[in-house]
Coordinates of C-alpha atoms and ligand atoms in Angstrom, one line a residue:
X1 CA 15.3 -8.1 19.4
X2 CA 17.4 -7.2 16.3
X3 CA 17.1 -3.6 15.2
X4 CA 14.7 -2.3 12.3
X5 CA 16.7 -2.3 9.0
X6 CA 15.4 -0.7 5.8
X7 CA 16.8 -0.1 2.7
X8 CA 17.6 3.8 2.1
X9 CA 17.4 4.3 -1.9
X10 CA 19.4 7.6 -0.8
X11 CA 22.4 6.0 0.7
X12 CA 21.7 2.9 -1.5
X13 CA 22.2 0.8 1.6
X14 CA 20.0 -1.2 4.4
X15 CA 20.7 1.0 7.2
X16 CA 18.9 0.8 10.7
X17 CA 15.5 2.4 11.2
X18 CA 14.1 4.6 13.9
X19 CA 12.1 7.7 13.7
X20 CA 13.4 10.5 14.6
X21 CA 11.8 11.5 17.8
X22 CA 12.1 7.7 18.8
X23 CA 7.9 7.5 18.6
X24 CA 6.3 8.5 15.9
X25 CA 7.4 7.4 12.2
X26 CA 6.5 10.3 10.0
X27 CA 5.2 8.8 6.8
X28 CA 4.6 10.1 3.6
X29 CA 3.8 8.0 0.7
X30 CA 2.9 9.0 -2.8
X31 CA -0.9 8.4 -3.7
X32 CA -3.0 7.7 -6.6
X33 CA -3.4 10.4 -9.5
X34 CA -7.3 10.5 -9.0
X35 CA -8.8 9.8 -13.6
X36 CA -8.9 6.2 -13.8
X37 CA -9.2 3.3 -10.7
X38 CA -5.9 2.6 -9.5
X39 CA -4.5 -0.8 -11.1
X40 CA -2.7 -3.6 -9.3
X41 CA 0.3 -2.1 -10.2
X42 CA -0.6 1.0 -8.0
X43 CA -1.7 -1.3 -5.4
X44 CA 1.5 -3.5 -5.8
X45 CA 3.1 -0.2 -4.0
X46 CA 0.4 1.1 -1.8
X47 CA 0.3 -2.9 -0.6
X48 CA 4.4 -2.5 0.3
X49 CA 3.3 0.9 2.2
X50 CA 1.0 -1.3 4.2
X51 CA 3.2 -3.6 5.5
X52 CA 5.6 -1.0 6.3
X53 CA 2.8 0.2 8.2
X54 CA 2.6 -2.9 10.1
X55 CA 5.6 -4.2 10.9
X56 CA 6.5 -0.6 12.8
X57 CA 3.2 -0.7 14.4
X58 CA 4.3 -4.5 15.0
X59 CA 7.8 -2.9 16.4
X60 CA 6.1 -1.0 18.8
X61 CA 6.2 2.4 16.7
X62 CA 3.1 5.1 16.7
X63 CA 2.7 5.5 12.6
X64 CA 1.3 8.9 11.1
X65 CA 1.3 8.0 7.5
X66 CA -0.1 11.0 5.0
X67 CA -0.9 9.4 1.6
X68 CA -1.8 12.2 -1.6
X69 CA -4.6 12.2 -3.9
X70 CA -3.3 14.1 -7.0
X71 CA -6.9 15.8 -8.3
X72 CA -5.4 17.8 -10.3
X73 CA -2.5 17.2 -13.3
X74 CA -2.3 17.1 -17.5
X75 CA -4.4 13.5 -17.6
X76 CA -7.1 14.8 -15.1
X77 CA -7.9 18.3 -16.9
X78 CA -7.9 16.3 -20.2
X79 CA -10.1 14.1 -19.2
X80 CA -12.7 16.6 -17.9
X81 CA -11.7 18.7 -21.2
X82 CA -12.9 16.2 -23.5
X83 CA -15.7 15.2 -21.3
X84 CA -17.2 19.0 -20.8
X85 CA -16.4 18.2 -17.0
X86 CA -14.9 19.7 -14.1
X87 CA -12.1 18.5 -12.8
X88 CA -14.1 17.8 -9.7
X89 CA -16.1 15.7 -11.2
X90 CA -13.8 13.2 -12.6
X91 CA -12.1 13.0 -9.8
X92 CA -14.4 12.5 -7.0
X93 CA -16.1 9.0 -8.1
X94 CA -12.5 8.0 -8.8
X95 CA -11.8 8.7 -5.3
X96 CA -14.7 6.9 -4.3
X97 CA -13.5 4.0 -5.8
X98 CA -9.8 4.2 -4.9
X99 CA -11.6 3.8 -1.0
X100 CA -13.5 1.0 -1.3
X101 CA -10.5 -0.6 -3.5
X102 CA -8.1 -0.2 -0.8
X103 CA -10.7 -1.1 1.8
X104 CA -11.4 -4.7 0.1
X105 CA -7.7 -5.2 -0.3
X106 CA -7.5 -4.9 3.7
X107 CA -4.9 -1.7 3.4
X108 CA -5.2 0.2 6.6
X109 CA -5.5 3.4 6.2
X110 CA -3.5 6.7 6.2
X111 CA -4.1 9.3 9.0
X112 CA -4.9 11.7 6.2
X113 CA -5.4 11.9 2.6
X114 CA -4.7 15.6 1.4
X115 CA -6.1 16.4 -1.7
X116 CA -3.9 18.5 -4.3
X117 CA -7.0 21.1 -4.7
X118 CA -7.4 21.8 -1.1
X119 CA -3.4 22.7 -0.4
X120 CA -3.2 25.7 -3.1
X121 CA -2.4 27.8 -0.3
X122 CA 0.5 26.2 1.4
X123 CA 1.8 25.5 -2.5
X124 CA 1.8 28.9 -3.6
X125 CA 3.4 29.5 -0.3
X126 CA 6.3 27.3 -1.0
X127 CA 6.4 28.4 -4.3
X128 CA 7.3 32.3 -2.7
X129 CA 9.7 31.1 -0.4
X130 CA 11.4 29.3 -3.3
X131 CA 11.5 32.6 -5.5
X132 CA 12.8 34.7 -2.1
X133 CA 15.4 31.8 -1.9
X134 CA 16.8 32.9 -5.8
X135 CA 15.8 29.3 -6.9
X136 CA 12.4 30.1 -8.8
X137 CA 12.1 32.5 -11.7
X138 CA 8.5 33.0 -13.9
X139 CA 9.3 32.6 -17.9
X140 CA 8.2 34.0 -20.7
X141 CA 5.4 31.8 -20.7
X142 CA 4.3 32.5 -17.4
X143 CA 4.6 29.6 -15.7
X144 CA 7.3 29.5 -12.6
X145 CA 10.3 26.8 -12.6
X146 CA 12.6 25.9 -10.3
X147 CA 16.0 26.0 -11.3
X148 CA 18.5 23.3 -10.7
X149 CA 21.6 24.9 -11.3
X150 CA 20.9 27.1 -7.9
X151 CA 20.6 23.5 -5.9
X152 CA 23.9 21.6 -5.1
X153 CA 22.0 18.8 -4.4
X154 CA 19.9 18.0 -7.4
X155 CA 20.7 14.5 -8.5
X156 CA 21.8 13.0 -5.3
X157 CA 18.9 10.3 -4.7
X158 CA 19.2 9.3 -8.6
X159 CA 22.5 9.7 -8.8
X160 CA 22.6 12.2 -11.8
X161 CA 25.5 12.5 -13.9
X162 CA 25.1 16.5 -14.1
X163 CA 27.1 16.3 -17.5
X164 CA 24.3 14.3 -18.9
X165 CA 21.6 16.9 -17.5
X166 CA 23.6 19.7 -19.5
X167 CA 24.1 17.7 -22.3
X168 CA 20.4 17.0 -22.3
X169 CA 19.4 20.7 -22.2
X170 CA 21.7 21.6 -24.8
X171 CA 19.4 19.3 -27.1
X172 CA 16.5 20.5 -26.1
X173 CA 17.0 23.9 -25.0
X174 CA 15.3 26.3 -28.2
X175 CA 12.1 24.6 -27.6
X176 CA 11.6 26.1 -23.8
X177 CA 11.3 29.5 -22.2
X178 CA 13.1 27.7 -19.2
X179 CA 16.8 28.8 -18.6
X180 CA 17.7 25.1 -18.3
X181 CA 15.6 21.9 -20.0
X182 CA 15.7 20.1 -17.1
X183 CA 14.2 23.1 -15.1
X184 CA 10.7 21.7 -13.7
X185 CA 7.5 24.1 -13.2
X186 CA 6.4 24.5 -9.3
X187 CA 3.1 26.7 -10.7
X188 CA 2.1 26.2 -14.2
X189 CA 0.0 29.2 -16.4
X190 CA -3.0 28.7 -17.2
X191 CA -4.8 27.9 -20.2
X192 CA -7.7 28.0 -21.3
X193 CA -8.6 24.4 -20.7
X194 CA -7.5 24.6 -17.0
X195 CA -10.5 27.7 -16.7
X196 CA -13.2 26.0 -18.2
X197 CA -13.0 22.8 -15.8
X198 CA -11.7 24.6 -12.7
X199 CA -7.9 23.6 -12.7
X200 CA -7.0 27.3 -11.9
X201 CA -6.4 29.7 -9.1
X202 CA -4.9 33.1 -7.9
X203 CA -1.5 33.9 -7.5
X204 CA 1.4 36.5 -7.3
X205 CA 2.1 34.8 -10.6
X206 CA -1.2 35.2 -12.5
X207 CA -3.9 32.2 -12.4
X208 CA -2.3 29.0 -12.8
X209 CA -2.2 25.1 -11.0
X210 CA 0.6 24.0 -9.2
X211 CA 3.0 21.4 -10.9
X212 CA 2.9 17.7 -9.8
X213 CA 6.0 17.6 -7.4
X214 CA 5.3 20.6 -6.0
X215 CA 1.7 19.4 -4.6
X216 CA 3.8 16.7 -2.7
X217 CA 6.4 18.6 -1.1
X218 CA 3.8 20.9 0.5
X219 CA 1.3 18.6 1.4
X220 CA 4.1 16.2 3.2
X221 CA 5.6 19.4 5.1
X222 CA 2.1 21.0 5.9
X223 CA 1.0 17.6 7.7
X224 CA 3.8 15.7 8.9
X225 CA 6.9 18.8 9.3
X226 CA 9.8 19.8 7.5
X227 CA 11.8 16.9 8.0
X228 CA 9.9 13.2 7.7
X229 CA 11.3 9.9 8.6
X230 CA 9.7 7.7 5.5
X231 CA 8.9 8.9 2.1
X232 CA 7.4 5.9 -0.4
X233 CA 6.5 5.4 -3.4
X234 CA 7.4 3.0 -6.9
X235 CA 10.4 3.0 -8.3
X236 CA 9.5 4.7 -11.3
X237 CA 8.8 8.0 -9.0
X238 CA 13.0 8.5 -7.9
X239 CA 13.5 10.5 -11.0
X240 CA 12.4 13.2 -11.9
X241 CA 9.3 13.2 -9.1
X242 CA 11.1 12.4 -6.0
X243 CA 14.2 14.4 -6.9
X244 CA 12.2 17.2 -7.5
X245 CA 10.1 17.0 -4.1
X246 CA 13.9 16.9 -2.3
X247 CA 15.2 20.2 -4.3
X248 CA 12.0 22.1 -4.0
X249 CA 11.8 21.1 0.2
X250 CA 15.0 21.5 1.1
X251 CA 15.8 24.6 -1.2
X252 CA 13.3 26.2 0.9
X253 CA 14.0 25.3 4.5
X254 CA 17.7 24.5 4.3
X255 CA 17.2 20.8 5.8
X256 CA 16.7 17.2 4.9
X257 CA 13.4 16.4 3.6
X258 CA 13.3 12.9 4.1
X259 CA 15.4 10.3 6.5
X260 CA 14.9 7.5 4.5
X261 CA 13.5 6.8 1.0
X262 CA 12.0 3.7 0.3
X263 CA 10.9 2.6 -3.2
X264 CA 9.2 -0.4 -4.0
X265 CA 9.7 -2.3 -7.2
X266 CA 7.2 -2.9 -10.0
X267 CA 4.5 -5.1 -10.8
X268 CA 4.9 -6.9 -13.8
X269 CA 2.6 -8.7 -16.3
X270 CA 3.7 -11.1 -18.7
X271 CA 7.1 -9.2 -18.3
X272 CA 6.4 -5.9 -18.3
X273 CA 5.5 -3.2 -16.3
X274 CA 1.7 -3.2 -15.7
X275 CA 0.6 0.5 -16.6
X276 CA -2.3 1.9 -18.1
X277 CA -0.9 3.3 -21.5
X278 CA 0.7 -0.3 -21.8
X279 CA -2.9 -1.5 -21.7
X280 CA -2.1 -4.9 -19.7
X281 CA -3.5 -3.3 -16.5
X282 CA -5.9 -5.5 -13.9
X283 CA -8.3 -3.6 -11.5
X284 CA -9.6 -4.7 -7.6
X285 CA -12.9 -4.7 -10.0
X286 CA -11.0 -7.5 -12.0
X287 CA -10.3 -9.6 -9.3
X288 CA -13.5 -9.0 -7.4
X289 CA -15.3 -9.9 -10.5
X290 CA -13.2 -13.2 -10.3
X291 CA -14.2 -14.0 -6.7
X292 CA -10.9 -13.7 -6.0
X293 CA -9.8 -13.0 -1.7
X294 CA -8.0 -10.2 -0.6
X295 CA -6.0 -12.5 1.3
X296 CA -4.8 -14.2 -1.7
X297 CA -3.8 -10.7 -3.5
X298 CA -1.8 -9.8 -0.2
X299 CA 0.1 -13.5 0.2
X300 CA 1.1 -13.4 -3.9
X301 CA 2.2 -9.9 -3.2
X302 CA 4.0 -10.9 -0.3
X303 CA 5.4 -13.6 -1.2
X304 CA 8.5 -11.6 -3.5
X305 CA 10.1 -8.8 -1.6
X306 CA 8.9 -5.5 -2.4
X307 CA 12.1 -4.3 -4.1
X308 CA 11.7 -7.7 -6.6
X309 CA 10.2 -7.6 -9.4
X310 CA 7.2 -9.4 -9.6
X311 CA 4.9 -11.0 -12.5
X312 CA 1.5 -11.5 -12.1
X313 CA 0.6 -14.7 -13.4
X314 CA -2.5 -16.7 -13.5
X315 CA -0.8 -19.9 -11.8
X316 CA 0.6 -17.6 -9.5
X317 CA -2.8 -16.2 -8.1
X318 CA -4.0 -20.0 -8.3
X319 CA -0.9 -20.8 -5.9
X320 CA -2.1 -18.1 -3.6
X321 CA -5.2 -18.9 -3.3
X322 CA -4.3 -22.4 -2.5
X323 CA -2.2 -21.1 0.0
X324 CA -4.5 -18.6 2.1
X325 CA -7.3 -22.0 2.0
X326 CA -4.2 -23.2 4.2
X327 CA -4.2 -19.9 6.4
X328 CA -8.0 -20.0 6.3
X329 CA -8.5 -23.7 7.6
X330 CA -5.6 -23.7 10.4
X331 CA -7.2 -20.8 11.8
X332 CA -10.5 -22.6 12.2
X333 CA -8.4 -25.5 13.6
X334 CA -6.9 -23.1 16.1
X335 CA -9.8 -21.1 17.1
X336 CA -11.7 -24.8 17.9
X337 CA -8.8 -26.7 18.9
X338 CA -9.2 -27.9 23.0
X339 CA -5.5 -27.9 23.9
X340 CA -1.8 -28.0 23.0
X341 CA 1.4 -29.6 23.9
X342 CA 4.9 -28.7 25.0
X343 CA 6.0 -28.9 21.8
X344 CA 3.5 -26.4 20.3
X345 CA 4.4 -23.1 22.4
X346 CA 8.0 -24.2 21.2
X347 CA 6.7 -23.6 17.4
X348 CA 4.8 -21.4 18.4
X349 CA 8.1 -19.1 20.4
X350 CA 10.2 -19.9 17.6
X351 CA 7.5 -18.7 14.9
X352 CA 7.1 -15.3 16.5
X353 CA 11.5 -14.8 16.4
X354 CA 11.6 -15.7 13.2
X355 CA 8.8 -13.9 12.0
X356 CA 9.7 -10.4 13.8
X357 CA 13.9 -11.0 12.5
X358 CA 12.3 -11.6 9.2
X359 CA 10.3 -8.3 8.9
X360 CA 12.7 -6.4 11.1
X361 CA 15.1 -7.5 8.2
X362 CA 14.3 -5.0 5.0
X363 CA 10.9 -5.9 5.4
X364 CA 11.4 -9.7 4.5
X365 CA 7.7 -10.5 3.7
X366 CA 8.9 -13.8 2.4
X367 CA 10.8 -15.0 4.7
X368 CA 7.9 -13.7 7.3
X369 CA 5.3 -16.0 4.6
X370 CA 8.0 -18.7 4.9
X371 CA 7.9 -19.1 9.1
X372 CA 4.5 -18.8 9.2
X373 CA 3.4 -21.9 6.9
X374 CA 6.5 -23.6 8.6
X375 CA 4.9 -22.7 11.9
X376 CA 1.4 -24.6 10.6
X377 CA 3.3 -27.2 9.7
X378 CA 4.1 -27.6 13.3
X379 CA 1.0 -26.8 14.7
X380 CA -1.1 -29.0 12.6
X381 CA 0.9 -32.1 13.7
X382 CA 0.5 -30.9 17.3
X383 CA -2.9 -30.4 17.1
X384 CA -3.4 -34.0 15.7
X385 CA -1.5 -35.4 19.3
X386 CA -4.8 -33.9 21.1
X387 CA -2.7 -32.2 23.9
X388 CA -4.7 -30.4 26.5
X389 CA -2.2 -27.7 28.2
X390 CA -4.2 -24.4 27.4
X391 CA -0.9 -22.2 28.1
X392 CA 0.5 -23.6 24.9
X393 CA -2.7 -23.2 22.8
X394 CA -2.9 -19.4 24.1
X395 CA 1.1 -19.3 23.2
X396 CA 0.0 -20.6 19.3
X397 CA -3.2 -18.6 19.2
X398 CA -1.0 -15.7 19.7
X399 CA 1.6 -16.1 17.4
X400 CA -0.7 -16.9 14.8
X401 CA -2.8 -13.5 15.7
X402 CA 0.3 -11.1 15.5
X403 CA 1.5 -12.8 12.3
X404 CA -1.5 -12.3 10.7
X405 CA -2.4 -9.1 12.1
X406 CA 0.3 -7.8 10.1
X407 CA -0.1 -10.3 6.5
X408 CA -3.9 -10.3 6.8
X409 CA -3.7 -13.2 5.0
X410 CA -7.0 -15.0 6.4
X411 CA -9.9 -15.4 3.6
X412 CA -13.4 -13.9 4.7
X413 CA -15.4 -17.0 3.8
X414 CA -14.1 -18.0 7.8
X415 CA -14.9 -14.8 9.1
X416 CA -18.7 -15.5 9.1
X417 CA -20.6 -13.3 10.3
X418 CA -22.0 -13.8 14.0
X419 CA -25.4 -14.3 13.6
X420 CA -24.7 -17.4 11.0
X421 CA -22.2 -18.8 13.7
X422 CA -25.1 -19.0 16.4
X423 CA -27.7 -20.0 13.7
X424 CA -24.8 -22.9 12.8
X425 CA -24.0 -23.9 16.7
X426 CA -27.2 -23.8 17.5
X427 CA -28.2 -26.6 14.7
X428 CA -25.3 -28.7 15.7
X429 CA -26.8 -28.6 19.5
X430 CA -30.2 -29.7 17.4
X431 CA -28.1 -32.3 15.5
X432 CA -26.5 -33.7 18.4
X433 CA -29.7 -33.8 20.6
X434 CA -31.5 -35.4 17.3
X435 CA -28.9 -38.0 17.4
X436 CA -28.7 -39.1 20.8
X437 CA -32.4 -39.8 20.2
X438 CA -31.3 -42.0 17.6
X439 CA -33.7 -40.0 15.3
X440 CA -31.6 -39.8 12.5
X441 CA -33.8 -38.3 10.1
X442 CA -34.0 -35.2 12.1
X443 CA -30.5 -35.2 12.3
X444 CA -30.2 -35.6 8.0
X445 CA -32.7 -32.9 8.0
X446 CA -30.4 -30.6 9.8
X447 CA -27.6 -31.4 8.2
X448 CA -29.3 -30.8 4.7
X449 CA -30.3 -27.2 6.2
X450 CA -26.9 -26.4 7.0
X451 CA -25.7 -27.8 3.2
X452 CA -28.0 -25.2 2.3
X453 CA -26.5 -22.1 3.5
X454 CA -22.8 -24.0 2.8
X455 CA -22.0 -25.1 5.7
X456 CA -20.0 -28.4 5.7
X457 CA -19.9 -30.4 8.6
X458 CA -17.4 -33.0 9.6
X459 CA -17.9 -35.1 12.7
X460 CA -14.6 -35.8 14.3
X461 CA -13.5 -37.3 17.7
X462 CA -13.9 -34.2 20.0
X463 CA -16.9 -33.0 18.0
X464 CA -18.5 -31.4 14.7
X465 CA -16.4 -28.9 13.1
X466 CA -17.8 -26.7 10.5
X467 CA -16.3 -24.7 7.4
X468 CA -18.0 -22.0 5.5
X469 CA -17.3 -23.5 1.8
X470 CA -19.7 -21.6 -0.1
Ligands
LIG1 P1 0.2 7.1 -10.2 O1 -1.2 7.0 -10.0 O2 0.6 6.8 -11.7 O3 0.8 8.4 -9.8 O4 1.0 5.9 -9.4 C1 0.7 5.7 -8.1 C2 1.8 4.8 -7.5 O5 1.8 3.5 -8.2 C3 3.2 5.3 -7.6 O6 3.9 5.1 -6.4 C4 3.8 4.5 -8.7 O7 5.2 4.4 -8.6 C5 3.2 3.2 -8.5 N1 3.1 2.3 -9.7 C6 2.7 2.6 -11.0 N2 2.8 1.5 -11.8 C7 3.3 0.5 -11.0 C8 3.6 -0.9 -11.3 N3 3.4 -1.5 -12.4 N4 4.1 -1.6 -10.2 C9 4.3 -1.1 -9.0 N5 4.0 0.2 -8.7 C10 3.5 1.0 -9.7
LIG2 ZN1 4.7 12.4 -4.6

């Protein structure tokens, strides 16, 4: 079995993966700021943290994945500002939403989702162990920063030019009460604004909200330790979020803060970056709306490696959903099929290498795309020999199974619901019966009742099959 190789956006290199304590991969990936549903662009990334998911459950890894809800930042309290809200209250149907979004798009999910407004204790925490470490000073205005001159390290994952960070705060520097421009606030003063809709607390530092990138670094080290094996998120977060989380951590407890970074590229839409101020965003709503499958979501996202861009195209999504009908009717085949031949557990053996090299290799979702419609290739021309050897049918059942356990690329209109697959079996039994009585208006009728409901039957040497179509 080759090893797990991932690419470390730290070292800037595809280096072999395997969690620290040689179990459990610690996870921590960057969630949803909780004002408006979360666009496919979000979902772009939260779909990469999925499969990452997978394929080291696949590899035989336990995952304990934490993923943030940030309910409380600049767009959230304005929102609830000019809405005469609390912050709560914008954020919770929002929340609401981002479930059942990531629920339709088949995303497993975390082992916890921390919200930003339940952690103000282990923030303001950090916060003091930052200001005991000499790397935190309050400003004039109140509001605590975190200074980056006092951290040898700041820069390292984007590969700062520290020249150009002093150049920039020479620029900028008059209009701050920070010592340096590029100093970032770990707990912000509060204002007004932040009382009326709830967005402040107690500290040593006078009421206040903790800043962005501090909310992360606490929650990640509350839940999952001081050191983590996998931090995610988009590319866009490396600077200054992700930077910020690794000077703030490892300021305060003197070790790394993550083993391996992983950033997955954007989402693109007519060749730009799909974001909301952009206003070229589509929603799970959007594509829900449009009848579009899940499974045809997850195969176009697939189908370009995570740290590609990608464009979202209507042809595109057509192509997909082409290609999950594929997915959708070989499994049918599969699931109904009688027997195999020699020549199928070979596909299928060869499938299942390919597929776990391809994965094991950066996360090659392509490539893993690629074997598997090779692989029913294969299989469909097996399956038209009419072998009977069960072993090889179990061998091909399986392959398919763990392949797609980890794309869940199958559409839902073949996972009917059981009670519609007896009613259905049951009227083919009918049909069947009807027709060796030669009473072949009783059989029509049948076949007219199962039209009805969608069902399409087509007769075929070792019996009906049946489809779901509408
Ligand atoms: P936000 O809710 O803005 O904090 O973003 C949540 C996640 O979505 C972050 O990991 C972002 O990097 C990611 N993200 C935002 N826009 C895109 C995009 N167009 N394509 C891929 N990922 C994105
Ligand atoms: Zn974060």
């Amino acid at each position: 079995m080759p090893e797990f190789r991932l690419y470390n956006s730290m070292t800037r290199t595809v280096e072999p993966f395997t969690p620290a304590d040689g179990e459990t991969v610690r996870m921590y990936a960057c969630g949803p700021t909780v004002y408006n549903p979360a666009h496919l662009g979000n979902f772009r990334t939260f779909l990469f943290t999925d499969l990452l998911r997978r394929a080291l459950s696949l590899a035989g890894y336990t995952v304990k994945q934490v993923m943030n809800l940030t309910d409380v930042d600049d767009k959230i309290i304005k929102r609830a500002t000019d809405q005469k809200k609390m912050v709560r209250d914008v954020t919770e149907p929002v929340i609401d939403m981002f479930f059942a979004d990531r629920d339709y798009l088949r995303i497993q999910p975390a082992e916890h989702y921390p919200r930003a407004t339940d952690f103000i204790v282990e923030m303001v925490d950090l916060v003091r162990r930052l200001e005991k470490a000499g790397v935190a000073y309050q400003a004039d205005d109140k509001t605590v920063y975190f200074a980056i001159d006092k951290f040898a390290g700041y820069g390292r994952l984007s590969r700062l030019d520290t020249r150009e960070l002093k150049a920039g705060a020479r620029v900028a520097q008059d209009d701050y009460a920070k010592e340096n421009a590029q100093d970032f606030a770990l707990w912000k003063a509060a204002t007004p604004e932040d009382e009326a809709c709830g967005a402040a607390w107690d500290s040593p530092w006078g009421r206040g909200r903790p800043g962005w990138h501090l909310e992360c670094s606490a929650m990640a080290m509350s839940l999952l330790g001081e050191t983590i094996d996998i931090h995610t998120g988009g590319v866009d977060l490396q600077f200054p979020h992700h930077e910020d989380e690794i000077a703030q951590s490892e300021a305060a407890t003197g070790k790394p803060f993550a083993r391996f970074w992983c950033h997955g590229e954007f989402l693109l839409t007519d060749g730009t970056k799909m974001a909301k101020r952009v206003g070229n965003v589509s929603t799970v709503e959007d594509l829900r709306a449009q009848r579009v499958s899940a499974a045809a979501v997850r195969h176009l996202m697939f189908s370009t490696h995570y740290r590609k861009q990608l464009n979202l195209s209507g042809a595109a999504l057509e192509a997909s959903i082409e290609a999950v009908r594929r997915v959708g009717d070989f499994a049918e085949r599969l699931a109904s099929a009688t027997g195999g031949t020699a020549a199928l557990a070979e596909a299928a053996e060869a499938f299942r290498v390919e597929f776990d090299a391809a994965l094991r290799d950066d996360l090659n979702a392509p490539r893993a795309q690629a074997a598997l419609f090779i692989f029913i290739n294969h299989a469909n021309a097996e399956l038209d020999t009419r072998g009977s050897d069960m072993g090889s049918l179990a061998a091909a059942r399986e392959a398919f199974a763990r392949a797609v356990g980890v794309l869940d690329i199958v559409p839902e209109q073949q996972g009917v619901d059981a009670s519609l697959e007896v009613w259905v079996e049951q009227q083919l039994a009918a049909r069947k019966v009807a027709r060796g009585r030669r009473d072949f208006a009783a059989a029509d009728q049948i076949r007219k009742s199962l039209d009805e409901k969608g069902i399409v039957v087509e007769d075929t040497p070792q019996g009906a099959r049946w489809k779901k179509v509408r």
